[in-house]
Coordinates of C-alpha atoms in Angstrom, one line a residue:
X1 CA -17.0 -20.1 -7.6
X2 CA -17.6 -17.3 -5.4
X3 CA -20.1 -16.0 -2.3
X4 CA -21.6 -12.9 -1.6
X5 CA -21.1 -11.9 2.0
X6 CA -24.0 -10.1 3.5
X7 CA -21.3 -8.2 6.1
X8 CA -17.7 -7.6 5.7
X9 CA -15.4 -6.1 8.8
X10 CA -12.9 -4.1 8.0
X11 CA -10.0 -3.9 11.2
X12 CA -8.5 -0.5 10.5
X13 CA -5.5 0.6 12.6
X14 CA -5.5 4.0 14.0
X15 CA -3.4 6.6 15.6
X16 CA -3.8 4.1 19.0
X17 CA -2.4 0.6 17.4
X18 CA 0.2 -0.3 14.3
X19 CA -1.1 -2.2 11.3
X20 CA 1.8 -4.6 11.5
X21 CA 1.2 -5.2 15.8
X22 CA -2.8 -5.7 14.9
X23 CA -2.3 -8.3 12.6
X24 CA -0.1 -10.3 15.0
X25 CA -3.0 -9.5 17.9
X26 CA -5.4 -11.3 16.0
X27 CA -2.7 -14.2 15.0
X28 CA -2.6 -15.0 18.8
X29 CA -3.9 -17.9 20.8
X30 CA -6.2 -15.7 22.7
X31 CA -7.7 -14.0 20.2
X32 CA -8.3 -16.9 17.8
X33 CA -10.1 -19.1 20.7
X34 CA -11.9 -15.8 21.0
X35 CA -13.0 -15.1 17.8
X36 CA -13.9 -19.5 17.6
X37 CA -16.5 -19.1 20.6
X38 CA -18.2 -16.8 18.6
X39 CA -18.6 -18.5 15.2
X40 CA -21.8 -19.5 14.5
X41 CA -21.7 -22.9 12.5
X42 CA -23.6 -22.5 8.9
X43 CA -22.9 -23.6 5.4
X44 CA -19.7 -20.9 5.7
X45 CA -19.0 -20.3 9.0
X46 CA -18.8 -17.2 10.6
X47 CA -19.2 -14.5 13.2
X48 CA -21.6 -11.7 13.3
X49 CA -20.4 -7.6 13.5
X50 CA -22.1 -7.2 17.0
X51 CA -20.2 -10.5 18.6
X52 CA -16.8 -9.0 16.6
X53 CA -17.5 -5.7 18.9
X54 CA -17.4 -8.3 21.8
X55 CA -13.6 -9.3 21.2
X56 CA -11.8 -8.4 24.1
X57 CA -8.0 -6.8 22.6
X58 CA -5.3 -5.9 25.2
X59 CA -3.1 -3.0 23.2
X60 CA -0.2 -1.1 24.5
X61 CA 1.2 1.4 23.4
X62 CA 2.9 2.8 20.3
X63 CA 6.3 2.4 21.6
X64 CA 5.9 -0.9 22.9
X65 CA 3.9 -2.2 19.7
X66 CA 6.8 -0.6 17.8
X67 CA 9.5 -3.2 19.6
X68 CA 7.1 -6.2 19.1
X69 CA 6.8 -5.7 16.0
X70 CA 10.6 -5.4 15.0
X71 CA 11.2 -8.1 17.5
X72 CA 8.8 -10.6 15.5
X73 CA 9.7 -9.7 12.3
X74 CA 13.4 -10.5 13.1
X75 CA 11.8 -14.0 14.2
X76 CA 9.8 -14.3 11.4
X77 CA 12.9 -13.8 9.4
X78 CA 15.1 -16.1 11.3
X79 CA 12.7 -18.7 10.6
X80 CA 12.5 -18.0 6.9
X81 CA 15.9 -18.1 6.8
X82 CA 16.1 -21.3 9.1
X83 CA 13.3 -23.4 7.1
X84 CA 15.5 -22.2 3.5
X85 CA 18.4 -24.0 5.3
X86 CA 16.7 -27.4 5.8
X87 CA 15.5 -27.4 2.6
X88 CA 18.8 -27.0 1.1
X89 CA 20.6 -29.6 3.6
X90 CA 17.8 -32.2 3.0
X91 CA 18.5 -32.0 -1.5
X92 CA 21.8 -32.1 0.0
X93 CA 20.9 -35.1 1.9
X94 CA 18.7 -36.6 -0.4
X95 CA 21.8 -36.1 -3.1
X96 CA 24.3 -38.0 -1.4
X97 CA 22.0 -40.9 -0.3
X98 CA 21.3 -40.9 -4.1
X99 CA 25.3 -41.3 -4.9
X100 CA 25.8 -43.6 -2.2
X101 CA 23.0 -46.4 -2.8
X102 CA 23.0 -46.3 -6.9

């Protein structure tokens, strides 16, 4: 039910780049082809500290991380709020499909 990893890597933000801005980083396209070049294929896949060092991260600065991370939480929220809107419109949907063809 469980492994034992041999290595763990810990990303730690630091006086130079946000928690919240790091975890989107390494959400992007870039970063994720990145860090997929470097996998090595095994039982569990995965990618070795000294190829992790090799990632190549673009960060600016605190300001700016600051403002993209407000700006994507508001998206992320807009879209929270966007998908609990379909949802309710398709019950309501499936609700009045239901009443109409009995």
């Amino acid at each position: 039910d469980f492994t034992f990893q041999r290595s763990v890597a810990y990303l730690r933000p630091n006086s130079l780049v946000r928690s919240k801005f790091l975890l989107q980083l390494i959400s992007t396209g870039n970063i994720k082809k990145q860090l997929e070049s470097k996998k090595t294929i095994s039982a569990q896949p995965g990618i070795y500290l000294g190829e992790l060092a090799n990632i190549i991260i673009i960060i600016s600065n605190i300001y700016e991380q600051e403002k993209i991370e407000n700006c994507l939480a508001e998206v992320d929220n807009l879209i929270t709020l966007h998908q609990r809107q379909l949802e309710k419109l398709k019950n309501i949907k499936k609700s009045l499909l239901d009443k109409m063809f009995v």
